[in-house]
PDB file of C-alpha atoms in Angstrom:
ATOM      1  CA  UNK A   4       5.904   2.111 -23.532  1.00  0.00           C
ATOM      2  CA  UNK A   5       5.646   1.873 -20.116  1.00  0.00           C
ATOM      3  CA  UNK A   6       3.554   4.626 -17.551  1.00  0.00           C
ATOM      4  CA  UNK A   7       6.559   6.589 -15.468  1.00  0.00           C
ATOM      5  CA  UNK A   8       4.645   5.249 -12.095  1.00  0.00           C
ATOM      6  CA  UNK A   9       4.970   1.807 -13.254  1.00  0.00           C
ATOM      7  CA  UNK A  10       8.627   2.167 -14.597  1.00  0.00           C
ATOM      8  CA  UNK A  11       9.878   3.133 -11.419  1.00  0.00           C
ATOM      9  CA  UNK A  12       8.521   0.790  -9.549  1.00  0.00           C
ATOM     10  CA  UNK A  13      10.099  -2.179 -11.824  1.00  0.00           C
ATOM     11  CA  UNK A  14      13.612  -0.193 -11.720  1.00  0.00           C
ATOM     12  CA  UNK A  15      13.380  -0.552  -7.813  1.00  0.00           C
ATOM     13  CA  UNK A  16      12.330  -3.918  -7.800  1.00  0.00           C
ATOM     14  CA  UNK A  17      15.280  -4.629 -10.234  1.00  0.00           C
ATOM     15  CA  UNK A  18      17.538  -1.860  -8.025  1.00  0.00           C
ATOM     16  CA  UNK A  19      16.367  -3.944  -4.836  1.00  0.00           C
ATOM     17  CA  UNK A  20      16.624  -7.474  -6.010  1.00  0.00           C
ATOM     18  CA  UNK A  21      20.083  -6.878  -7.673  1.00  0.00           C
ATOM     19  CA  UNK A  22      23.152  -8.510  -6.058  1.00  0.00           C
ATOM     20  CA  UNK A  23      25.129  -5.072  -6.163  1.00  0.00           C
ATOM     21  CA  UNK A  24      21.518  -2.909  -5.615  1.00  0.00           C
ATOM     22  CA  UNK A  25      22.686  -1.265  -8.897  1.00  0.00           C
ATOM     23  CA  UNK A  26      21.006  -0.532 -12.179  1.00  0.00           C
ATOM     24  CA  UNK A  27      22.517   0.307 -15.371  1.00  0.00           C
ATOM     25  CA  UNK A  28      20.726   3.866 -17.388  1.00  0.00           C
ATOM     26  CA  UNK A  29      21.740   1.833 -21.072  1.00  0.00           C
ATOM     27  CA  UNK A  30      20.694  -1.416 -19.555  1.00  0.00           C
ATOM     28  CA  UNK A  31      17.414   0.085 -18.156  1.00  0.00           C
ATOM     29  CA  UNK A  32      16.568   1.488 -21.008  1.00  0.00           C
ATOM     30  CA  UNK A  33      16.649  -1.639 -23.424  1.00  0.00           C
ATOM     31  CA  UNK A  34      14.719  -3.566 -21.020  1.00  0.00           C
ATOM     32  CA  UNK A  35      12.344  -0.952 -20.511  1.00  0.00           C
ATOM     33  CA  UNK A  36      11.979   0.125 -24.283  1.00  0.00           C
ATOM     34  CA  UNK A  37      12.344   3.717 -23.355  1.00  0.00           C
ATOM     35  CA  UNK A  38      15.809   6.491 -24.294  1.00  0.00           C
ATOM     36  CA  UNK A  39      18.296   6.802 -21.799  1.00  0.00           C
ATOM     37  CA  UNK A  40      16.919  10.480 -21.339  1.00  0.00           C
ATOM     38  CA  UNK A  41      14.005   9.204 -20.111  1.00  0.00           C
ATOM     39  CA  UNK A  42      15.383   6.581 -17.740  1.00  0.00           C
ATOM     40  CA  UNK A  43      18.000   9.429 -15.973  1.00  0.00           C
ATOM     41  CA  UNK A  44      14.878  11.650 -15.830  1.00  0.00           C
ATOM     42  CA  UNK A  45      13.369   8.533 -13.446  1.00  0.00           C
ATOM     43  CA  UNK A  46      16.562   7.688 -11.184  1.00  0.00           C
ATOM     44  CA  UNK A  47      16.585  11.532 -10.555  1.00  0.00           C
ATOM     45  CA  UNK A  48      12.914  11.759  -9.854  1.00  0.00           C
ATOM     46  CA  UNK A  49      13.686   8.274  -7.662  1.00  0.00           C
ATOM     47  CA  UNK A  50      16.766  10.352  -5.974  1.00  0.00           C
ATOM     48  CA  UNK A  51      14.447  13.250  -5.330  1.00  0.00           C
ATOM     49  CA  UNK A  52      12.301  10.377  -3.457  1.00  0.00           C
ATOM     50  CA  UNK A  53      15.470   9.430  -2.185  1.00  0.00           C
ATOM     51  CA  UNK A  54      14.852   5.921  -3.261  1.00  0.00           C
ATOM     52  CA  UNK A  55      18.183   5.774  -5.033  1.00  0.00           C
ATOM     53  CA  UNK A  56      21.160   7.635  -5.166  1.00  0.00           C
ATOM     54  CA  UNK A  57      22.352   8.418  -8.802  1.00  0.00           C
ATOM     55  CA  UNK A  58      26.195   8.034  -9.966  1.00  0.00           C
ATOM     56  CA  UNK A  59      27.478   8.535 -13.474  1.00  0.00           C
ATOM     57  CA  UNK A  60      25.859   6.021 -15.319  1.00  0.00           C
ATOM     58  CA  UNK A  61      23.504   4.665 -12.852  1.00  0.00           C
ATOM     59  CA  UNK A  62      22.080   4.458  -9.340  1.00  0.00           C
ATOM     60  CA  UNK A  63      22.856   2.477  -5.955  1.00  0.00           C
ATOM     61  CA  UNK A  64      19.612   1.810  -3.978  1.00  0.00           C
ATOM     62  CA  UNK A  65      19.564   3.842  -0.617  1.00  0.00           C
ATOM     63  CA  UNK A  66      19.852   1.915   2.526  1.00  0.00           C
ATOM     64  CA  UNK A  67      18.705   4.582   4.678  1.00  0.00           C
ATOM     65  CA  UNK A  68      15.114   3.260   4.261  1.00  0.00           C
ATOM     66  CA  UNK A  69      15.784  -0.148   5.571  1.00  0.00           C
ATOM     67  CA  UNK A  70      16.195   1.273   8.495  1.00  0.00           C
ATOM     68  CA  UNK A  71      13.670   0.794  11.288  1.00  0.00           C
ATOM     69  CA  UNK A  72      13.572   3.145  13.999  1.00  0.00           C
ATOM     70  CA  UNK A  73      13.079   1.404  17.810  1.00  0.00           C
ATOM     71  CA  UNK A  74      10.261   1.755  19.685  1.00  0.00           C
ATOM     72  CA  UNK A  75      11.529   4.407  22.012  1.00  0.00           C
ATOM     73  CA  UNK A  76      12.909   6.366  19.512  1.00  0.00           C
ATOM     74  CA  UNK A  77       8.982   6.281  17.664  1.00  0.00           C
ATOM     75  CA  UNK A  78       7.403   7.871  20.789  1.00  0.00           C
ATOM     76  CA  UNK A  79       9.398  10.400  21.052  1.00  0.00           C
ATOM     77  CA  UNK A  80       8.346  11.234  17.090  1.00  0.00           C
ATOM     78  CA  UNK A  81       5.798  13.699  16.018  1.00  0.00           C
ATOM     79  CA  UNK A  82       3.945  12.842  19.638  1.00  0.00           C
ATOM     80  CA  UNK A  83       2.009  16.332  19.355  1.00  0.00           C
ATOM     81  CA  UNK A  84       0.816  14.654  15.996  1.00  0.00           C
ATOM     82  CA  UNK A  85      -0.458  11.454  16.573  1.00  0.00           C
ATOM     83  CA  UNK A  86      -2.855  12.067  19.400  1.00  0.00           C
ATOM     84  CA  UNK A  87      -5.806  13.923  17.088  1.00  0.00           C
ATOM     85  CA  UNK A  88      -4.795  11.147  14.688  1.00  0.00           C
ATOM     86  CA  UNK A  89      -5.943   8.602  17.280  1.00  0.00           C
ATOM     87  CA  UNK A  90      -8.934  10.241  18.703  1.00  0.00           C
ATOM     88  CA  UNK A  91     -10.519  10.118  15.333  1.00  0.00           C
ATOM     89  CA  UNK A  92      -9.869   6.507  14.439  1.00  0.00           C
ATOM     90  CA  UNK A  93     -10.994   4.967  17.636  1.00  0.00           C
ATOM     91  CA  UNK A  94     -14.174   6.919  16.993  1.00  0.00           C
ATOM     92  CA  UNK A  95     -15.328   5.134  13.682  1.00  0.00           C
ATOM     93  CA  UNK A  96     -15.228   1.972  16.127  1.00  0.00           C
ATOM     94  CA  UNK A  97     -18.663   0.769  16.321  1.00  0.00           C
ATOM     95  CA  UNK A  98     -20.538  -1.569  19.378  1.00  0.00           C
ATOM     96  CA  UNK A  99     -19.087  -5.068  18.326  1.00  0.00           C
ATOM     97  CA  UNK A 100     -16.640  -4.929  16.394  1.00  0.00           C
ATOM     98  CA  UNK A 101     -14.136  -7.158  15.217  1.00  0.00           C
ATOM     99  CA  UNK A 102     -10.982  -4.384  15.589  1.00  0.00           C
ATOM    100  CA  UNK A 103      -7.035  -5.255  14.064  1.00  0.00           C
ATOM    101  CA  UNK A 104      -4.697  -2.854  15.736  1.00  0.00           C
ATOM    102  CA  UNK A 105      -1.342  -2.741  14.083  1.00  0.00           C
ATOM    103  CA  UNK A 106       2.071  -1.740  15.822  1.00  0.00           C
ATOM    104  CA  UNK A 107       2.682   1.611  16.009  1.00  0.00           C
ATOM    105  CA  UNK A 108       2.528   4.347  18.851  1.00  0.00           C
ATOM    106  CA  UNK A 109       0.047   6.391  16.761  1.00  0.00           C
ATOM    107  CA  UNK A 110      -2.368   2.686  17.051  1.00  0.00           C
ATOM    108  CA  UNK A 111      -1.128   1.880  20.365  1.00  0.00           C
ATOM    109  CA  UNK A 112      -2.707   5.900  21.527  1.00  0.00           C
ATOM    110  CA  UNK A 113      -6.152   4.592  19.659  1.00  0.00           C
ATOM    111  CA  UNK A 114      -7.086   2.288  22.595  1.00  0.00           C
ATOM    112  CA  UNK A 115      -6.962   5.207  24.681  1.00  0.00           C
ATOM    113  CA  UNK A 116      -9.984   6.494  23.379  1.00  0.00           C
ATOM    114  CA  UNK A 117     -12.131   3.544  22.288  1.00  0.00           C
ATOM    115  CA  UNK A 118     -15.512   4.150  23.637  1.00  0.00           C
ATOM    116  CA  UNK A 119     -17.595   1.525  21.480  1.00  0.00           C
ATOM    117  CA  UNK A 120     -18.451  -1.783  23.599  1.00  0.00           C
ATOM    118  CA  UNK A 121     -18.238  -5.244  22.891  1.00  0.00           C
ATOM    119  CA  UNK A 122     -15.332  -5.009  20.771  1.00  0.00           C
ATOM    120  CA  UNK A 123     -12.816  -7.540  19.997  1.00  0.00           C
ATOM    121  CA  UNK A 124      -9.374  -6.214  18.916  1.00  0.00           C
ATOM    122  CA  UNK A 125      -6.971  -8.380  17.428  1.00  0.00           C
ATOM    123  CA  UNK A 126      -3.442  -7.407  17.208  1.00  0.00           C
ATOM    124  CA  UNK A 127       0.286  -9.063  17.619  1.00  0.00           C
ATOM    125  CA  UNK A 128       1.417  -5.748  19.167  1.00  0.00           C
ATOM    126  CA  UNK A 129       3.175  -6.067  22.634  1.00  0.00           C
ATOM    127  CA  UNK A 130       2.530  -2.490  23.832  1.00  0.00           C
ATOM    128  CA  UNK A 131      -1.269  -2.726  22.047  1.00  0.00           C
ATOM    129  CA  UNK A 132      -1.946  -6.025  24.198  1.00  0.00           C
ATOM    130  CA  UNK A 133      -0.937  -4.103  27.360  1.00  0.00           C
ATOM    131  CA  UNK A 134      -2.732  -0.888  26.681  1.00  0.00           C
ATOM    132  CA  UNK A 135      -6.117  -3.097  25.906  1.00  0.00           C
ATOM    133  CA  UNK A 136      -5.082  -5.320  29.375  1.00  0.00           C
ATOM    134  CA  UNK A 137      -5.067  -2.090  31.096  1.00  0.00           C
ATOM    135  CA  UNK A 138      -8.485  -0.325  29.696  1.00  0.00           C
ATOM    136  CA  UNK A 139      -9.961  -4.433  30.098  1.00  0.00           C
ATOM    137  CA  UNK A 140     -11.121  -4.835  26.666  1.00  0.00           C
ATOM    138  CA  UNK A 141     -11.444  -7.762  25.168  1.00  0.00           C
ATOM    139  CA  UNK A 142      -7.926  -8.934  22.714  1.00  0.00           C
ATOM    140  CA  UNK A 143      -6.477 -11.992  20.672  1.00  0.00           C
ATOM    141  CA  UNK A 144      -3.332 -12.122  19.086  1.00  0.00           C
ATOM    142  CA  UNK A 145      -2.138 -15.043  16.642  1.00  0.00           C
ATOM    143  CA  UNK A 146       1.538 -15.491  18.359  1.00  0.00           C
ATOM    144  CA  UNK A 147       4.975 -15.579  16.640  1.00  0.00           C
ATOM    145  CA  UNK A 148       8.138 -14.788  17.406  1.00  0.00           C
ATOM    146  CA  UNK A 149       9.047 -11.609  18.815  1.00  0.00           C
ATOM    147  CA  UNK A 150      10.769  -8.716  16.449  1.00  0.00           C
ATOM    148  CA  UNK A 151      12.126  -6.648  19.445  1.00  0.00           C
ATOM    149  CA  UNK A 152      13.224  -3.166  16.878  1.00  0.00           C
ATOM    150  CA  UNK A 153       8.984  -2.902  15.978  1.00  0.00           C
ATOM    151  CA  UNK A 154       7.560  -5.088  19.287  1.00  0.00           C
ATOM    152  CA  UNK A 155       5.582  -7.010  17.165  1.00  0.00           C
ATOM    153  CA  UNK A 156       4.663 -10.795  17.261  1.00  0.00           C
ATOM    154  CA  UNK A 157       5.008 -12.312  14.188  1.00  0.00           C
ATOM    155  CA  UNK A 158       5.820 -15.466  12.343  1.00  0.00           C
ATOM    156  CA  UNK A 159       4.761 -17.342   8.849  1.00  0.00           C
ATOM    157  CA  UNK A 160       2.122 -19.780  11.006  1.00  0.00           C
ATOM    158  CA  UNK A 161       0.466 -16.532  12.504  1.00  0.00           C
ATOM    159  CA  UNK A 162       0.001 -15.323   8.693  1.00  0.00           C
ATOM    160  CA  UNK A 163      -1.193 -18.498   7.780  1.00  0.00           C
ATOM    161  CA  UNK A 164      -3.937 -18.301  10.927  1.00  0.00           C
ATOM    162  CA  UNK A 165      -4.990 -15.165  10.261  1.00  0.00           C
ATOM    163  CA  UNK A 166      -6.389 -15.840   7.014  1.00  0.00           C
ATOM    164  CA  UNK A 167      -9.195 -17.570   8.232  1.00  0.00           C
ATOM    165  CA  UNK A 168     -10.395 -14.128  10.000  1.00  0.00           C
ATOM    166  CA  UNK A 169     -12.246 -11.194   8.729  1.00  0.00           C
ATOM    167  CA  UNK A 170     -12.163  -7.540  10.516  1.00  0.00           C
ATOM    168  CA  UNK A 171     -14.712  -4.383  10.621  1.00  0.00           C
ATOM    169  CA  UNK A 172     -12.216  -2.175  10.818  1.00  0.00           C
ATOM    170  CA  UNK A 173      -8.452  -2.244  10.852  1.00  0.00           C
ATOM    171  CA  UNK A 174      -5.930   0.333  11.730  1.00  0.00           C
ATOM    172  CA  UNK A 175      -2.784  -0.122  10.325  1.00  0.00           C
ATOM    173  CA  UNK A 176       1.103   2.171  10.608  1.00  0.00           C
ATOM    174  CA  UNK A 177       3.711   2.442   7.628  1.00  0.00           C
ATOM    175  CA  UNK A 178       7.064   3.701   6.971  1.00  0.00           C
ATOM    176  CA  UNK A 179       6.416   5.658   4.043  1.00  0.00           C
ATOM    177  CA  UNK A 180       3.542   6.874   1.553  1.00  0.00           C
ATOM    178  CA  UNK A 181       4.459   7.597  -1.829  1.00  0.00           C
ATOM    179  CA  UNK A 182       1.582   7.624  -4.637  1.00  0.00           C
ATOM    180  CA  UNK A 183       3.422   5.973  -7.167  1.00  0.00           C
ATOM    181  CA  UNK A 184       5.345   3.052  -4.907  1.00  0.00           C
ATOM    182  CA  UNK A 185       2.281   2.723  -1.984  1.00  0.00           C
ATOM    183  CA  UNK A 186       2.592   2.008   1.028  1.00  0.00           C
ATOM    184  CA  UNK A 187       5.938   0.249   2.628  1.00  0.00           C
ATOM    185  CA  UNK A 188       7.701  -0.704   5.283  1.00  0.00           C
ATOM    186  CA  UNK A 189      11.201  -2.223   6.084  1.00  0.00           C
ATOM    187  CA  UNK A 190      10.039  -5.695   7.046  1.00  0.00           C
ATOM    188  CA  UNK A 191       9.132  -8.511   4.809  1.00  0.00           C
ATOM    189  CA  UNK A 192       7.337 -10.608   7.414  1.00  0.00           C
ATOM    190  CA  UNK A 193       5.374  -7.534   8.632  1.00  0.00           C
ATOM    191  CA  UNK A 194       4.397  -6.601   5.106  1.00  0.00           C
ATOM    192  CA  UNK A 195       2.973  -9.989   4.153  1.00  0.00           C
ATOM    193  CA  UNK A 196       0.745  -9.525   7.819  1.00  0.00           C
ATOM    194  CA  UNK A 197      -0.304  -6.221   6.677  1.00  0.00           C
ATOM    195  CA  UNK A 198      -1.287  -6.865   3.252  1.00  0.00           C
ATOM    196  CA  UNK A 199      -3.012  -9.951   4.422  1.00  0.00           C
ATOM    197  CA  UNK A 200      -5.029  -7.744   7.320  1.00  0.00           C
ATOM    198  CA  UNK A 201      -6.023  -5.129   4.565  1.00  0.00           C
ATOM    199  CA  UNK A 202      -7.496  -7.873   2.453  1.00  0.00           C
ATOM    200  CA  UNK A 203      -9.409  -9.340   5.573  1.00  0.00           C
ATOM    201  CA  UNK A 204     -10.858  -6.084   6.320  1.00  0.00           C
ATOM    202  CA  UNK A 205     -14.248  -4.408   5.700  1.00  0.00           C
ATOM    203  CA  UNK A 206     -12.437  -0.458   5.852  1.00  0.00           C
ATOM    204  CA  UNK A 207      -8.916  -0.730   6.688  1.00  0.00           C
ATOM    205  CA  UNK A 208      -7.250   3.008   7.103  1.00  0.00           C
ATOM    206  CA  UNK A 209      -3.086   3.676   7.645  1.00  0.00           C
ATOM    207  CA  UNK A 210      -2.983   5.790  10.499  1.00  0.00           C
ATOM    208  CA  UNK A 211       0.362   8.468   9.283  1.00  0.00           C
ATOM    209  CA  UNK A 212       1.390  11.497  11.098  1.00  0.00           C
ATOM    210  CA  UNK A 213       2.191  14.316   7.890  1.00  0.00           C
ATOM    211  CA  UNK A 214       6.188  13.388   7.952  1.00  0.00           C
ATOM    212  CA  UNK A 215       5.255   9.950   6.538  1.00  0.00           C
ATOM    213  CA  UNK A 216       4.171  11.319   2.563  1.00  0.00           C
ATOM    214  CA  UNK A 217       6.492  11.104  -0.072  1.00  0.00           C
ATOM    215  CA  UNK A 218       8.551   8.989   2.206  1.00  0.00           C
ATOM    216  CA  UNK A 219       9.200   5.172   0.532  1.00  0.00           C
ATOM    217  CA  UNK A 220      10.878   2.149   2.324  1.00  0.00           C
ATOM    218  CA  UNK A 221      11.973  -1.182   1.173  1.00  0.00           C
ATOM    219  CA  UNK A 222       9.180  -3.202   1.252  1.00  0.00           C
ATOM    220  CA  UNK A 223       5.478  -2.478  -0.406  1.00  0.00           C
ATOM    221  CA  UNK A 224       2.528  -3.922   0.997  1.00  0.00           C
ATOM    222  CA  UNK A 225       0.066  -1.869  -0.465  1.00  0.00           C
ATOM    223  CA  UNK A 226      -0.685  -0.088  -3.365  1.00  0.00           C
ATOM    224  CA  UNK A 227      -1.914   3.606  -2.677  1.00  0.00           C
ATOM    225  CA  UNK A 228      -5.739   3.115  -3.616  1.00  0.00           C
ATOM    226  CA  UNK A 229      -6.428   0.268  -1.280  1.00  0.00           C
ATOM    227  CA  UNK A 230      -6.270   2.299   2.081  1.00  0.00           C
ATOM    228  CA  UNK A 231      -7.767   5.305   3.816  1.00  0.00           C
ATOM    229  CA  UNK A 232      -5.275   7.299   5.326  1.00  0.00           C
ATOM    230  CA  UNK A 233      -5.720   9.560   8.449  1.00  0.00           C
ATOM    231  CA  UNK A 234      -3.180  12.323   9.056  1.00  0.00           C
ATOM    232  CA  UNK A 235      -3.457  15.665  10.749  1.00  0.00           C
ATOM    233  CA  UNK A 236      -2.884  18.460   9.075  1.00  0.00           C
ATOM    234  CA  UNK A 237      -1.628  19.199   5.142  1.00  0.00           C
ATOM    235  CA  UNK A 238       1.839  19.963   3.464  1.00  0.00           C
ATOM    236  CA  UNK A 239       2.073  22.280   1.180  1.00  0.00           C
ATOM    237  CA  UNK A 240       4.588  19.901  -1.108  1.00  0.00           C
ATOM    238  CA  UNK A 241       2.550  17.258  -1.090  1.00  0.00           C
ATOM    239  CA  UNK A 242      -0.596  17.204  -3.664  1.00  0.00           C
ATOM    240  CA  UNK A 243      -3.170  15.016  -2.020  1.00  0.00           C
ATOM    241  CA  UNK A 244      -4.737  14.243  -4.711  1.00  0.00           C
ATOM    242  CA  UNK A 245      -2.262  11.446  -6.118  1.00  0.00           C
ATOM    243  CA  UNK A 246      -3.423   9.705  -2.548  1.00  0.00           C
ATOM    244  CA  UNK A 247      -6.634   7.921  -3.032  1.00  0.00           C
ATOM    245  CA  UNK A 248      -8.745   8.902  -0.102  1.00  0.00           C
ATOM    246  CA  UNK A 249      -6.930  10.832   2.825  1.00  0.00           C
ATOM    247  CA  UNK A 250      -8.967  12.252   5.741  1.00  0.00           C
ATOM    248  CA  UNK A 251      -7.316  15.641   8.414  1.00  0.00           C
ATOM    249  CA  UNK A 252      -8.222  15.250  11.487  1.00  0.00           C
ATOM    250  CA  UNK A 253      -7.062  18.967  13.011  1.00  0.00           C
ATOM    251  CA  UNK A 254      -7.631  21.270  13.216  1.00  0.00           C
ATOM    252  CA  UNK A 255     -11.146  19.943  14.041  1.00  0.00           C
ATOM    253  CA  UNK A 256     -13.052  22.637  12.414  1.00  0.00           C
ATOM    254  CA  UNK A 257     -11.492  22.282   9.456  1.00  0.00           C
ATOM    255  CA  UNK A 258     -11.596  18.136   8.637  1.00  0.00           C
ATOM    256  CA  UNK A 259     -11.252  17.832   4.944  1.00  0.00           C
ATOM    257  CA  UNK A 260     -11.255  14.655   3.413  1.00  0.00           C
ATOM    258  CA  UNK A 261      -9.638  14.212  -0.543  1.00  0.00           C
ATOM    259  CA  UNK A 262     -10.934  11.361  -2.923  1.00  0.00           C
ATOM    260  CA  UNK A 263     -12.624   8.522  -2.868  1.00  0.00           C
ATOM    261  CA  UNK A 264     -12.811   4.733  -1.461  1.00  0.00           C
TER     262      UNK A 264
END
């Protein structure tokens, strides 16, 4: 019998990749070689993640987390947030680096506060190119086409180009951060350039404001122990501790960091 983490995820792979984005309960549980009791006790833990949505007999997947916010309406998100959040990851930048800076306004407030020198950031982030133009420090990005909802250049040849790369240090943004389904986002193209940046990387960390846990989106690119993440402060609903490593960065005082890399 299957673990309950790894049933979900292959009921919303099968939810997702469905022409309908429906799944069955008595269809489920055949496949899955579990009761029917246990597979409604997963689509209502996956509705409580509000991954699904449940109806008699089975569940729809919810669309509401294909949906990517626009740039604009990101910055004015959780601003009070991100800026602590920034602060702290431009400070593990050391003198020469090699530096990937993902999209993201929590990333695009880390180049604020780079201090280190002789760095070369890489990133295919439009408002991260103009932010390193403006403080003069050194960039590259790998072109693509341009996905005007995230501002991020990206195409399969860029993908293909970066793999010949490796990074110090990567910071990277997400949708959502769930500890059984990872890290996601809602963009195929953009998960395939993040999970190939992780993979290049010496210490890759998510940057995540606290609203981002036990949030899911479409598209996984990582799986939760692969990744620092730095966030803020702590929820009381969430229990860190199903999150690989996770560092608070405010107040300062009181940084805590949970698990291990």
């Amino acid at each position: 019998m299957r673990k309950e983490g790894g049933r979900i995820e292959i009921i919303y792979n099968l939810c997702k990749n469905s022409k309908t984005n429906k799944v069955n309960v008595s269809v489920l549980a055949k496949e899955l070689g579990v009761s029917e009791a246990t597979i409604r006790r997963d689509l209502q833990k996956m509705e409580d993640m509000h991954l699904l949505r449940r109806f008699y007999g089975g569940a729809v997947i919810n669309k509401d987390i294909e949906y990517e916010p626009t740039m604009n309406a990101k910055h004015l998100t959780n601003m009070h947030m991100k800026s602590p959040i920034a602060q702290y990851a431009a400070s593990l930048i050391r003198d020469n680096d090699v530096v990937y800076l993902d999209a993201g306004t929590t990333t695009e407030k880390v180049v604020n506060h780079i201090r280190a020198k002789n760095i070369l950031v890489f990133t295919q982030a439009l408002s991260v190119v103009q932010a390193l133009y403006e403080r003069r420090i050194n960039c590259y990005t790998f072109g693509g086409y341009l996905n005007f909802s995230t501002n991020i250049i990206i195409d399969s040849n860029a993908i293909e180009r970066i793999k010949t790369y490796k990074f110090n240090i990567a910071f990277l943004g997400t949708n959502g951060i769930n500890p059984l389904l990872g890290f996601t986002t809602t963009n195929e193209i953009e998960a395939m350039l993040k999970k190939q940046i992780i993979s290049a990387t010496e210490a890759p960390y998510i940057l995540s404001d606290s609203s981002k846990f036990n949030l899911t989106s479409n598209i996984k690119f990582a799986d939760i122990h692969e990744v620092a993440i730095i966030t803020e402060e702590k929820r009381n609903d969430v229990d860190y501790s199903k999150y690989g490593k996770v560092i608070f960065v405010e107040p300062k005082s009181r940084r805590e960091e949970y698990g291990n890399r």
